Amino acid sequence: MTPRAIVFDAYGTLFDPQSVGRAVAERVPAHADTITDIWRLKQLEYTWLWTAMGRYRDFAAVTRDALAFAVGPFADLPAADLDRLAEGYARLTPYPEAASALSALRDRGVRLAILSNGTQAMLDAMVGQSPLRGLLDQVISVAPAAAYKPDPRAYALAEAALEAAAGDMLFVSSNGFDVSGAKAYGFRVAWIRRSVPVAAASTTYALLRQQDERLGYPADHVLGTLTEIAGLPDL
Amino acid sequence: MTPRAIVFDAYGTLFDPQSVGRAVAERVPAHADTITDIWRLKQLEYTWLWTAMGRYRDFAAVTRDALAFAVGPFADLPAADLDRLAEGYARLTPYPEAASALSALRDRGVRLAILSNGTQAMLDAMVGQSPLRGLLDQVISVAPAAAYKPDPRAYALAEAALEAAAGDMLFVSSNGFDVSGAKAYGFRVAWIRRSVPVAAASTTYALLRQQDERLGYPADHVLGTLTEIAGLPDL
């Protein structure tokens, strides 16, 4: 059965967040890798913490807060520099295979959407200047739910926007927590495992974020790239 | 004005989680520090993720899940060994100054309580075999709320158990997210900053967990040890 729609996570799944790391390296060369890792770890922590606190602060602000936290011990950057680095999240580029993979799925009549923690403005800017422009039926921000993934209220926005039940849609993410959250909510789920399996020599970032989570809701499919979605037996 | 009660976080605030690290070092000597850091980072991540998912899995299970996640890339330990290591969280010992600090506060007529993510069984076992036994009026687990800190439903249990408003109580924690959560809920809050300020040479664990969080709810007081609570001007 062809799913009525495929819902993609944006950051790390369709769009490559590495470019913000390169911008950090230009400003704070000596500690760029550590700052970039702490930035991304804390950015997600803050989405979970705000959600657990029952409060909401938008993703542009959370991204800026996490950057200031990460830079703190290493450098005293002016506020304008922090603003500029954080705004890099609105200018990420897609992974190399993303446009062709989405195009092929679209040609088969599958509706395609993004469901992302990003604000609508961040997402619209990022998609609009990318090769994915025109390939997506919906670009959905969690903002109207005032809750971040994996809160069920965030996933519910995709069902409402696409007028389809989660069980009839495929959810695609490279983020382990998002895989678990979407599966717990009721989607069929494909985990895009972009990295090689972690090993003893991996960084703390890789050890924390690039393993399968032990949250009890494993993905239905584990894929290496977006191109492999078209080969799924249930597609 | 003397607060009607002081509510303490347990892990890292009254009780020292370092002993579980020593047990890990006996089983997996080569990677003990990394495993212990990932274990503690993932243990908290899972409390936030379960809470954001609107589901609950108890802290004994979450602690075991996080340990299995942390050990995975480094060793293939039998399930019984993972059980034994995880059960170490029920046998932590208090920080050196904890018993005398609590005793002095108690002598001044202040009611003392723990509010912790731990299960009631874990907390009762840990307190019961420690020098803090008999010094606490209440040992409160978040379990009845089926939500972890910083969810407001967890903090509300302290108000109910102590029959006091959050604003009339002091909340004491060494954990930045807990400081922010308790302050957002309405407690007066003291942050026990046990470690030296982080610096460029700090580990990822220290960089992530031992800095003031940028969540907009700073502590009212920043203290180095529990002993300093007695010297607070509003106590």
Tab-separated table of C-alpha atoms in Angstrom:
chain	number	residue	atom	x	y	z
A	1	MET	CA	0.000	0.000	0.000
A	2	THR	CA	1.347	3.399	-0.928
A	3	PRO	CA	1.300	5.724	2.036
A	4	ARG	CA	-0.789	8.805	1.525
A	5	ALA	CA	2.112	10.971	2.561
A	6	ILE	CA	5.677	10.991	3.829
A	7	VAL	CA	6.609	13.356	6.651
A	8	PHE	CA	10.270	14.314	6.964
A	9	ASP	CA	12.210	15.766	9.841
A	10	ALA	CA	14.285	18.723	8.583
A	11	TYR	CA	17.493	19.247	10.613
A	12	GLY	CA	19.880	16.348	10.102
A	13	THR	CA	17.411	14.449	7.917
A	14	LEU	CA	16.823	16.604	4.800
A	15	PHE	CA	19.156	19.495	5.688
A	16	ASP	CA	22.770	19.191	6.789
A	17	PRO	CA	23.548	21.168	9.962
A	18	GLN	CA	27.321	20.895	9.404
A	19	SER	CA	27.532	24.286	7.718
A	20	VAL	CA	26.878	26.056	11.030
A	21	GLY	CA	29.922	24.227	12.362
A	22	ARG	CA	32.061	25.713	9.613
A	23	ALA	CA	30.822	29.194	10.524
A	24	VAL	CA	31.719	28.567	14.173
A	25	ALA	CA	35.197	27.459	13.045
A	26	GLU	CA	35.727	30.805	11.315
A	27	ARG	CA	34.917	32.710	14.513
A	28	VAL	CA	36.436	30.425	17.194
A	29	PRO	CA	38.904	28.174	15.355
A	30	ALA	CA	40.561	26.542	18.368
A	31	HIS	CA	37.411	25.006	19.863
A	32	ALA	CA	34.968	24.843	16.971
A	33	ASP	CA	34.205	21.120	17.166
A	34	THR	CA	33.477	21.201	20.889
A	35	ILE	CA	31.357	24.355	20.628
A	36	THR	CA	29.388	22.947	17.704
A	37	ASP	CA	28.736	19.671	19.536
A	38	ILE	CA	27.644	21.407	22.753
A	39	TRP	CA	25.486	23.803	20.717
A	40	ARG	CA	23.558	21.007	19.042
A	41	LEU	CA	23.289	18.895	22.200
A	42	LYS	CA	22.023	21.844	24.241
A	43	GLN	CA	19.687	23.043	21.463
A	44	LEU	CA	17.799	19.733	21.644
A	45	GLU	CA	18.001	19.581	25.460
A	46	TYR	CA	16.325	22.958	25.622
A	47	THR	CA	13.492	21.860	23.314
A	48	TRP	CA	12.831	18.914	25.636
A	49	LEU	CA	13.177	20.978	28.797
A	50	TRP	CA	10.838	23.767	27.663
A	51	THR	CA	8.334	21.118	26.623
A	52	ALA	CA	8.633	19.248	29.942
A	53	MET	CA	8.258	22.588	31.776
A	54	GLY	CA	4.981	23.100	29.934
A	55	ARG	CA	6.277	26.336	28.422
A	56	TYR	CA	7.309	27.329	24.919
A	57	ARG	CA	10.175	29.391	23.569
A	58	ASP	CA	10.541	29.399	19.797
A	59	PHE	CA	13.310	27.516	18.025
A	60	ALA	CA	15.124	30.627	16.815
A	61	ALA	CA	15.447	31.783	20.434
A	62	VAL	CA	16.332	28.300	21.718
A	63	THR	CA	19.004	27.998	19.033
A	64	ARG	CA	20.467	31.352	20.061
A	65	ASP	CA	20.307	30.437	23.790
A	66	ALA	CA	22.087	27.132	23.168
A	67	LEU	CA	24.790	28.845	21.115
A	68	ALA	CA	25.439	31.402	23.859
A	69	PHE	CA	25.640	28.527	26.372
A	70	ALA	CA	28.092	26.616	24.163
A	71	VAL	CA	30.360	29.559	23.365
A	72	GLY	CA	30.447	30.867	26.955
A	73	PRO	CA	33.439	28.947	28.323
A	74	PHE	CA	35.527	29.532	25.180
A	75	ALA	CA	35.046	33.050	23.864
A	76	ASP	CA	33.351	36.351	24.539
A	77	LEU	CA	31.569	36.940	21.249
A	78	PRO	CA	29.521	40.106	20.642
A	79	ALA	CA	25.755	39.606	20.551
A	80	ALA	CA	25.680	40.424	16.840
A	81	ASP	CA	28.100	37.570	16.129
A	82	LEU	CA	25.942	35.135	18.104
A	83	ASP	CA	22.888	36.352	16.184
A	84	ARG	CA	24.635	35.821	12.868
A	85	LEU	CA	25.876	32.326	13.753
A	86	ALA	CA	22.431	31.278	15.027
A	87	GLU	CA	20.789	32.608	11.871
A	88	GLY	CA	22.873	30.057	9.969
A	89	TYR	CA	20.120	27.569	10.795
A	90	ALA	CA	17.922	29.341	8.255
A	91	ARG	CA	20.518	28.809	5.514
A	92	LEU	CA	21.365	25.104	5.778
A	93	THR	CA	21.707	23.148	2.559
A	94	PRO	CA	20.083	19.790	1.861
A	95	TYR	CA	22.016	16.516	1.827
A	96	PRO	CA	23.304	15.676	-1.675
A	97	GLU	CA	20.670	13.021	-2.401
A	98	ALA	CA	17.693	14.911	-0.929
A	99	ALA	CA	16.352	16.686	-4.040
A	100	SER	CA	16.531	13.646	-6.326
A	101	ALA	CA	15.058	11.348	-3.659
A	102	LEU	CA	12.113	13.671	-3.004
A	103	SER	CA	11.596	14.264	-6.707
A	104	ALA	CA	11.367	10.519	-7.399
A	105	LEU	CA	8.846	10.020	-4.585
A	106	ARG	CA	6.792	12.958	-5.757
A	107	ASP	CA	6.693	11.535	-9.291
A	108	ARG	CA	5.006	8.469	-7.817
A	109	GLY	CA	2.202	10.594	-6.457
A	110	VAL	CA	3.224	10.567	-2.810
A	111	ARG	CA	2.567	13.785	-0.918
A	112	LEU	CA	5.653	15.095	0.873
A	113	ALA	CA	5.872	17.266	3.984
A	114	ILE	CA	8.315	18.539	6.587
A	115	LEU	CA	7.458	18.509	10.299
A	116	SER	CA	10.174	20.414	12.123
A	117	ASN	CA	11.013	22.072	15.421
A	118	GLY	CA	12.039	25.159	13.410
A	119	THR	CA	9.889	28.267	13.311
A	120	GLN	CA	7.820	28.766	10.171
A	121	ALA	CA	10.086	31.663	9.174
A	122	MET	CA	13.277	29.614	9.614
A	123	LEU	CA	11.827	26.707	7.641
A	124	ASP	CA	10.343	28.800	4.850
A	125	ALA	CA	13.651	30.641	4.389
A	126	MET	CA	15.680	27.428	4.381
A	127	VAL	CA	13.416	25.517	2.007
A	128	GLY	CA	12.764	28.527	-0.215
A	129	GLN	CA	16.405	29.045	-1.097
A	130	SER	CA	17.123	25.331	-1.520
A	131	PRO	CA	16.670	22.809	-4.360
A	132	LEU	CA	13.801	21.298	-2.338
A	133	ARG	CA	11.641	24.334	-3.121
A	134	GLY	CA	8.551	23.163	-4.986
A	135	LEU	CA	8.970	19.513	-3.977
A	136	LEU	CA	7.104	19.735	-0.673
A	137	ASP	CA	3.331	19.907	-0.292
A	138	GLN	CA	3.563	21.201	3.274
A	139	VAL	CA	6.233	22.732	5.484
A	140	ILE	CA	4.906	22.353	9.018
A	141	SER	CA	6.428	24.015	12.077
A	142	VAL	CA	5.646	22.672	15.553
A	143	ALA	CA	5.100	26.277	16.698
A	144	PRO	CA	1.262	26.211	16.639
A	145	ALA	CA	1.398	23.301	19.120
A	146	ALA	CA	3.694	25.324	21.420
A	147	ALA	CA	5.484	22.032	22.098
A	148	TYR	CA	8.509	20.343	20.549
A	149	LYS	CA	8.942	16.814	19.274
A	150	PRO	CA	8.537	14.200	20.745
A	151	ASP	CA	5.404	15.767	22.308
A	152	PRO	CA	2.321	14.149	20.712
A	153	ARG	CA	0.844	17.610	20.118
A	154	ALA	CA	3.698	18.319	17.692
A	155	TYR	CA	3.152	15.133	15.669
A	156	ALA	CA	-0.589	15.746	15.615
A	157	LEU	CA	0.018	18.820	13.448
A	158	ALA	CA	1.140	16.575	10.576
A	159	GLU	CA	-2.055	14.557	10.721
A	160	ALA	CA	-4.147	17.724	10.710
A	161	ALA	CA	-2.212	19.439	7.906
A	162	LEU	CA	-2.170	16.376	5.652
A	163	GLU	CA	-5.651	15.163	6.630
A	164	ALA	CA	-4.308	11.657	7.051
A	165	ALA	CA	-3.904	9.274	9.988
A	166	ALA	CA	-0.377	8.708	11.312
A	167	GLY	CA	-0.682	4.989	10.604
A	168	ASP	CA	-1.202	5.746	6.908
A	169	MET	CA	1.917	7.905	6.673
A	170	LEU	CA	5.648	7.243	6.755
A	171	PHE	CA	7.724	9.408	9.093
A	172	VAL	CA	11.399	9.823	8.172
A	173	SER	CA	14.042	11.067	10.607
A	174	SER	CA	17.743	10.691	11.320
A	175	ASN	CA	17.208	11.623	14.972
A	176	GLY	CA	16.749	8.697	17.334
A	177	PHE	CA	14.444	10.541	19.741
A	178	ASP	CA	12.271	11.637	16.820
A	179	VAL	CA	12.099	8.075	15.492
A	180	SER	CA	10.898	6.891	18.910
A	181	GLY	CA	8.477	9.781	19.330
A	182	ALA	CA	6.917	9.352	15.891
A	183	LYS	CA	6.632	5.590	16.340
A	184	ALA	CA	5.054	6.006	19.785
A	185	TYR	CA	2.599	8.453	18.222
A	186	GLY	CA	1.564	5.911	15.597
A	187	PHE	CA	3.469	6.632	12.378
A	188	ARG	CA	5.286	4.038	10.354
A	189	VAL	CA	8.885	5.181	10.721
A	190	ALA	CA	12.113	5.044	8.743
A	191	TRP	CA	15.350	5.931	10.538
A	192	ILE	CA	17.961	7.466	8.240
A	193	ARG	CA	21.186	6.295	9.827
A	194	ARG	CA	23.663	8.585	8.078
A	195	SER	CA	26.695	7.788	10.182
A	196	VAL	CA	28.731	4.666	10.607
A	197	PRO	CA	27.901	2.772	13.803
A	198	VAL	CA	29.498	4.368	16.845
A	199	ALA	CA	32.562	2.749	18.369
A	200	ALA	CA	34.776	3.199	21.392
A	201	ALA	CA	36.680	5.983	19.632
A	202	SER	CA	33.546	8.042	18.874
A	203	THR	CA	32.982	11.494	20.312
A	204	THR	CA	30.530	12.073	23.146
A	205	TYR	CA	28.257	13.718	20.577
A	206	ALA	CA	28.242	10.634	18.349
A	207	LEU	CA	27.831	8.291	21.313
A	208	LEU	CA	24.824	10.277	22.531
A	209	ARG	CA	23.063	11.019	19.262
A	210	GLN	CA	23.976	8.439	16.634
A	211	GLN	CA	22.869	5.264	18.354
A	212	ASP	CA	19.464	3.650	18.378
A	213	GLU	CA	17.597	4.948	21.445
A	214	ARG	CA	16.387	2.575	24.142
A	215	LEU	CA	12.939	4.097	24.352
A	216	GLY	CA	11.008	1.026	23.312
A	217	TYR	CA	9.755	2.287	19.931
A	218	PRO	CA	12.200	1.128	17.240
A	219	ALA	CA	11.948	2.211	13.610
A	220	ASP	CA	10.180	0.002	11.102
A	221	HIS	CA	13.017	0.549	8.629
A	222	VAL	CA	16.683	1.542	8.987
A	223	LEU	CA	18.072	3.201	5.865
A	224	GLY	CA	21.420	4.700	4.929
A	225	THR	CA	20.141	7.516	2.690
A	226	LEU	CA	16.897	9.157	1.568
A	227	THR	CA	17.240	7.457	-1.829
A	228	GLU	CA	16.482	4.087	-0.204
A	229	ILE	CA	12.950	5.207	0.768
A	230	ALA	CA	11.733	4.507	-2.763
A	231	GLY	CA	12.778	0.862	-2.379
A	232	LEU	CA	10.746	0.172	0.754
A	233	PRO	CA	8.394	-2.791	0.229
A	234	ASP	CA	5.391	-0.910	1.569
A	235	LEU	CA	5.890	2.072	-0.705
B	1	MET	CA	11.037	34.950	57.146
B	2	THR	CA	11.907	31.331	57.775
B	3	PRO	CA	10.628	29.108	54.984
B	4	ARG	CA	8.151	26.512	56.134
B	5	ALA	CA	10.195	23.818	54.429
B	6	ILE	CA	13.236	23.104	52.303
B	7	VAL	CA	12.912	20.669	49.396
B	8	PHE	CA	16.104	18.987	48.196
B	9	ASP	CA	16.910	17.251	44.950
B	10	ALA	CA	18.588	13.893	45.718
B	11	TYR	CA	21.004	12.780	42.961
B	12	GLY	CA	23.984	15.113	42.783
B	13	THR	CA	22.588	17.421	45.467
B	14	LEU	CA	22.375	15.342	48.680
B	15	PHE	CA	23.769	12.058	47.323
B	16	ASP	CA	26.968	11.648	45.324
B	17	PRO	CA	26.503	9.637	42.122
B	18	GLN	CA	30.265	9.112	41.709
B	19	SER	CA	30.192	5.690	43.369
B	20	VAL	CA	28.372	4.187	40.378
B	21	GLY	CA	31.286	5.393	38.268
B	22	ARG	CA	33.689	3.440	40.440
B	23	ALA	CA	31.587	0.299	39.957
B	24	VAL	CA	31.649	0.840	36.174
B	25	ALA	CA	35.442	1.180	36.358
B	26	GLU	CA	35.710	-2.249	37.988
B	27	ARG	CA	33.739	-3.885	35.150
B	28	VAL	CA	34.977	-1.868	32.114
B	29	PRO	CA	38.235	-0.231	33.211
B	30	ALA	CA	39.366	1.108	29.835
B	31	HIS	CA	36.308	3.293	29.133
B	32	ALA	CA	34.764	3.887	32.552
B	33	ASP	CA	34.771	7.687	32.461
B	34	THR	CA	33.128	7.863	29.043
B	35	ILE	CA	30.541	5.203	29.911
B	36	THR	CA	29.699	6.911	33.196
B	37	ASP	CA	29.288	10.307	31.498
B	38	ILE	CA	27.092	8.913	28.713
B	39	TRP	CA	25.081	6.949	31.287
B	40	ARG	CA	24.259	10.041	33.330
B	41	LEU	CA	23.632	12.251	30.278
B	42	LYS	CA	21.310	9.678	28.712
B	43	GLN	CA	19.568	8.914	32.013
B	44	LEU	CA	18.417	12.540	32.226
B	45	GLU	CA	17.675	12.763	28.490
B	46	TYR	CA	15.341	9.792	28.846
B	47	THR	CA	13.483	11.388	31.764
B	48	TRP	CA	12.882	14.470	29.602
B	49	LEU	CA	11.978	12.462	26.505
B	50	TRP	CA	9.483	10.190	28.277
B	51	THR	CA	7.920	13.266	29.846
B	52	ALA	CA	7.736	15.122	26.508
B	53	MET	CA	6.249	11.981	24.923
B	54	GLY	CA	3.500	12.093	27.541
B	55	ARG	CA	4.457	8.627	28.766
B	56	TYR	CA	6.109	7.353	31.917
B	57	ARG	CA	8.725	4.696	32.553
B	58	ASP	CA	10.032	4.518	36.100
B	59	PHE	CA	13.486	5.754	37.066
B	60	ALA	CA	14.856	2.305	37.863
B	61	ALA	CA	14.010	1.202	34.310
B	62	VAL	CA	15.243	4.468	32.750
B	63	THR	CA	18.515	4.136	34.669
B	64	ARG	CA	18.951	0.568	33.393
B	65	ASP	CA	18.052	1.602	29.803
B	66	ALA	CA	20.562	4.453	29.869
B	67	LEU	CA	23.295	2.181	31.220
B	68	ALA	CA	22.690	-0.383	28.457
B	69	PHE	CA	22.827	2.448	25.910
B	70	ALA	CA	26.099	3.761	27.383
B	71	VAL	CA	27.836	0.401	27.654
B	72	GLY	CA	26.743	-0.817	24.203
B	73	PRO	CA	29.629	0.493	22.067
B	74	PHE	CA	32.265	-0.582	24.599
B	75	ALA	CA	31.425	-3.974	26.079
B	76	ASP	CA	28.964	-6.837	25.944
B	77	LEU	CA	28.009	-7.137	29.598
B	78	PRO	CA	25.578	-9.831	30.793
B	79	ALA	CA	22.139	-8.570	31.808
B	80	ALA	CA	22.822	-9.457	35.436
B	81	ASP	CA	25.885	-7.178	35.435
B	82	LEU	CA	23.841	-4.295	34.001
B	83	ASP	CA	21.183	-4.920	36.664
B	84	ARG	CA	23.800	-4.852	39.420
B	85	LEU	CA	25.446	-1.649	38.146
B	86	ALA	CA	22.089	0.119	37.760
B	87	GLU	CA	21.059	-0.941	41.266
B	88	GLY	CA	24.021	1.087	42.507
B	89	TYR	CA	21.724	4.112	42.333
B	90	ALA	CA	19.924	2.750	45.408
B	91	ARG	CA	23.176	2.660	47.378
B	92	LEU	CA	24.667	6.124	46.806
B	93	THR	CA	26.220	7.867	49.790
B	94	PRO	CA	25.543	11.487	50.801
B	95	TYR	CA	28.042	14.268	50.253
B	96	PRO	CA	30.321	14.732	53.290
B	97	GLU	CA	28.549	17.842	54.594
B	98	ALA	CA	24.978	16.656	53.976
B	99	ALA	CA	24.139	15.099	57.357
B	100	SER	CA	25.503	17.979	59.445
B	101	ALA	CA	23.914	20.604	57.174
B	102	LEU	CA	20.488	18.958	57.356
B	103	SER	CA	20.808	18.379	61.081
B	104	ALA	CA	21.545	22.076	61.692
B	105	LEU	CA	18.549	23.150	59.601
B	106	ARG	CA	16.305	20.680	61.344
B	107	ASP	CA	17.392	21.990	64.738
B	108	ARG	CA	16.061	25.388	63.654
B	109	GLY	CA	12.620	23.900	63.105
B	110	VAL	CA	12.660	23.825	59.314
B	111	ARG	CA	10.912	20.871	57.754
B	112	LEU	CA	13.115	19.007	55.272
B	113	ALA	CA	12.091	16.934	52.265
B	114	ILE	CA	13.480	15.250	49.156
B	115	LEU	CA	11.743	15.553	45.791
B	116	SER	CA	13.448	13.197	43.372
B	117	ASN	CA	13.078	11.469	40.028
B	118	GLY	CA	13.911	8.186	41.774
B	119	THR	CA	11.275	5.591	42.509
B	120	GLN	CA	10.025	5.447	46.085
B	121	ALA	CA	11.808	2.107	46.548
B	122	MET	CA	15.138	3.482	45.264
B	123	LEU	CA	14.857	6.572	47.460
B	124	ASP	CA	13.734	4.740	50.599
B	125	ALA	CA	16.593	2.248	50.249
B	126	MET	CA	19.175	4.989	49.648
B	127	VAL	CA	18.019	7.247	52.478
B	128	GLY	CA	17.346	4.369	54.860
B	129	GLN	CA	20.909	3.094	54.817
B	130	SER	CA	22.460	6.575	54.954
B	131	PRO	CA	23.275	9.046	57.751
B	132	LEU	CA	20.363	11.178	56.478
B	133	ARG	CA	17.906	8.632	57.855
B	134	GLY	CA	15.682	10.346	60.414
B	135	LEU	CA	16.581	13.864	59.230
B	136	LEU	CA	13.922	14.116	56.507
B	137	ASP	CA	10.228	14.734	57.101
B	138	GLN	CA	9.280	13.545	53.624
B	139	VAL	CA	10.931	11.553	50.855
B	140	ILE	CA	8.865	12.286	47.764
B	141	SER	CA	9.194	10.433	44.470
B	142	VAL	CA	7.850	12.002	41.267
B	143	ALA	CA	6.311	8.616	40.393
B	144	PRO	CA	2.708	9.465	41.424
B	145	ALA	CA	2.807	12.347	38.914
B	146	ALA	CA	3.990	9.971	36.161
B	147	ALA	CA	6.189	12.834	34.965
B	148	TYR	CA	9.780	13.814	35.659
B	149	LYS	CA	11.240	17.144	36.688
B	150	PRO	CA	11.024	19.831	35.297
B	151	ASP	CA	7.347	18.987	34.617
B	152	PRO	CA	5.171	21.152	36.908
B	153	ARG	CA	3.197	18.063	37.948
B	154	ALA	CA	6.369	16.708	39.576
B	155	TYR	CA	7.021	19.898	41.589
B	156	ALA	CA	3.365	20.066	42.607
B	157	LEU	CA	3.846	16.861	44.631
B	158	ALA	CA	6.097	18.753	47.067
B	159	GLU	CA	3.452	21.388	47.670
B	160	ALA	CA	0.838	18.718	48.290
B	161	ALA	CA	3.009	16.567	50.561
B	162	LEU	CA	4.249	19.503	52.648
B	163	GLU	CA	0.968	21.421	52.549
B	164	ALA	CA	2.863	24.593	51.708
B	165	ALA	CA	2.984	26.924	48.720
B	166	ALA	CA	6.103	26.780	46.535
B	167	GLY	CA	6.769	30.454	47.194
B	168	ASP	CA	7.023	29.723	50.932
B	169	MET	CA	9.596	26.977	50.431
B	170	LEU	CA	13.246	26.853	49.390
B	171	PHE	CA	14.168	24.360	46.663
B	172	VAL	CA	17.786	23.188	46.632
B	173	SER	CA	19.416	21.494	43.643
B	174	SER	CA	22.809	21.117	42.004
B	175	ASN	CA	21.202	20.406	38.621
B	176	GLY	CA	20.777	23.436	36.361
B	177	PHE	CA	17.610	22.167	34.670
B	178	ASP	CA	16.071	21.460	38.085
B	179	VAL	CA	16.981	24.947	39.310
B	180	SER	CA	15.210	26.440	36.283
B	181	GLY	CA	12.227	24.130	36.565
B	182	ALA	CA	11.712	24.770	40.282
B	183	LYS	CA	12.112	28.523	39.816
B	184	ALA	CA	9.654	28.538	36.898
B	185	TYR	CA	7.229	26.606	39.099
B	186	GLY	CA	7.436	29.235	41.828
B	187	PHE	CA	9.904	28.047	44.485
B	188	ARG	CA	12.655	30.156	45.916
B	189	VAL	CA	15.729	28.309	44.673
B	190	ALA	CA	19.314	27.738	45.774
B	191	TRP	CA	21.725	26.256	43.246
B	192	ILE	CA	24.471	24.151	44.843
B	193	ARG	CA	27.352	24.680	42.457
B	194	ARG	CA	29.662	21.873	43.569
B	195	SER	CA	32.157	22.105	40.750
B	196	VAL	CA	34.633	24.746	39.744
B	197	PRO	CA	33.421	26.844	36.815
B	198	VAL	CA	33.830	25.046	33.502
B	199	ALA	CA	36.682	26.034	31.224
B	200	ALA	CA	37.918	25.220	27.756
B	201	ALA	CA	39.599	22.057	29.046
B	202	SER	CA	36.404	20.679	30.623
B	203	THR	CA	34.792	17.443	29.466
B	204	THR	CA	31.647	17.455	27.359
B	205	TYR	CA	29.805	16.251	30.466
B	206	ALA	CA	30.980	19.205	32.533
B	207	LEU	CA	30.326	21.658	29.712
B	208	LEU	CA	26.770	20.374	29.339
B	209	ARG	CA	25.779	19.916	32.977
B	210	GLN	CA	27.820	22.181	35.213
B	211	GLN	CA	27.011	25.574	33.738
B	212	ASP	CA	24.109	27.852	34.530
B	213	GLU	CA	21.312	27.045	32.075
B	214	ARG	CA	19.973	29.690	29.726
B	215	LEU	CA	16.350	28.899	30.424
B	216	GLY	CA	15.410	32.280	31.853
B	217	TYR	CA	14.826	31.215	35.469
B	218	PRO	CA	18.046	31.784	37.423
B	219	ALA	CA	18.509	30.674	41.028
B	220	ASP	CA	17.919	33.144	43.847
B	221	HIS	CA	21.117	31.940	45.539
B	222	VAL	CA	24.281	30.242	44.278
B	223	LEU	CA	26.050	28.234	47.000
B	224	GLY	CA	29.132	26.049	47.100
B	225	THR	CA	27.921	23.501	49.657
B	226	LEU	CA	24.805	22.522	51.602
B	227	THR	CA	26.312	24.032	54.754
B	228	GLU	CA	25.873	27.529	53.287
B	229	ILE	CA	22.075	27.186	53.266
B	230	ALA	CA	21.964	28.023	56.991
B	231	GLY	CA	23.598	31.371	56.241
B	232	LEU	CA	21.032	32.562	53.715
B	233	PRO	CA	19.559	35.942	54.723
B	234	ASP	CA	15.986	34.741	54.225
B	235	LEU	CA	16.413	31.647	56.373
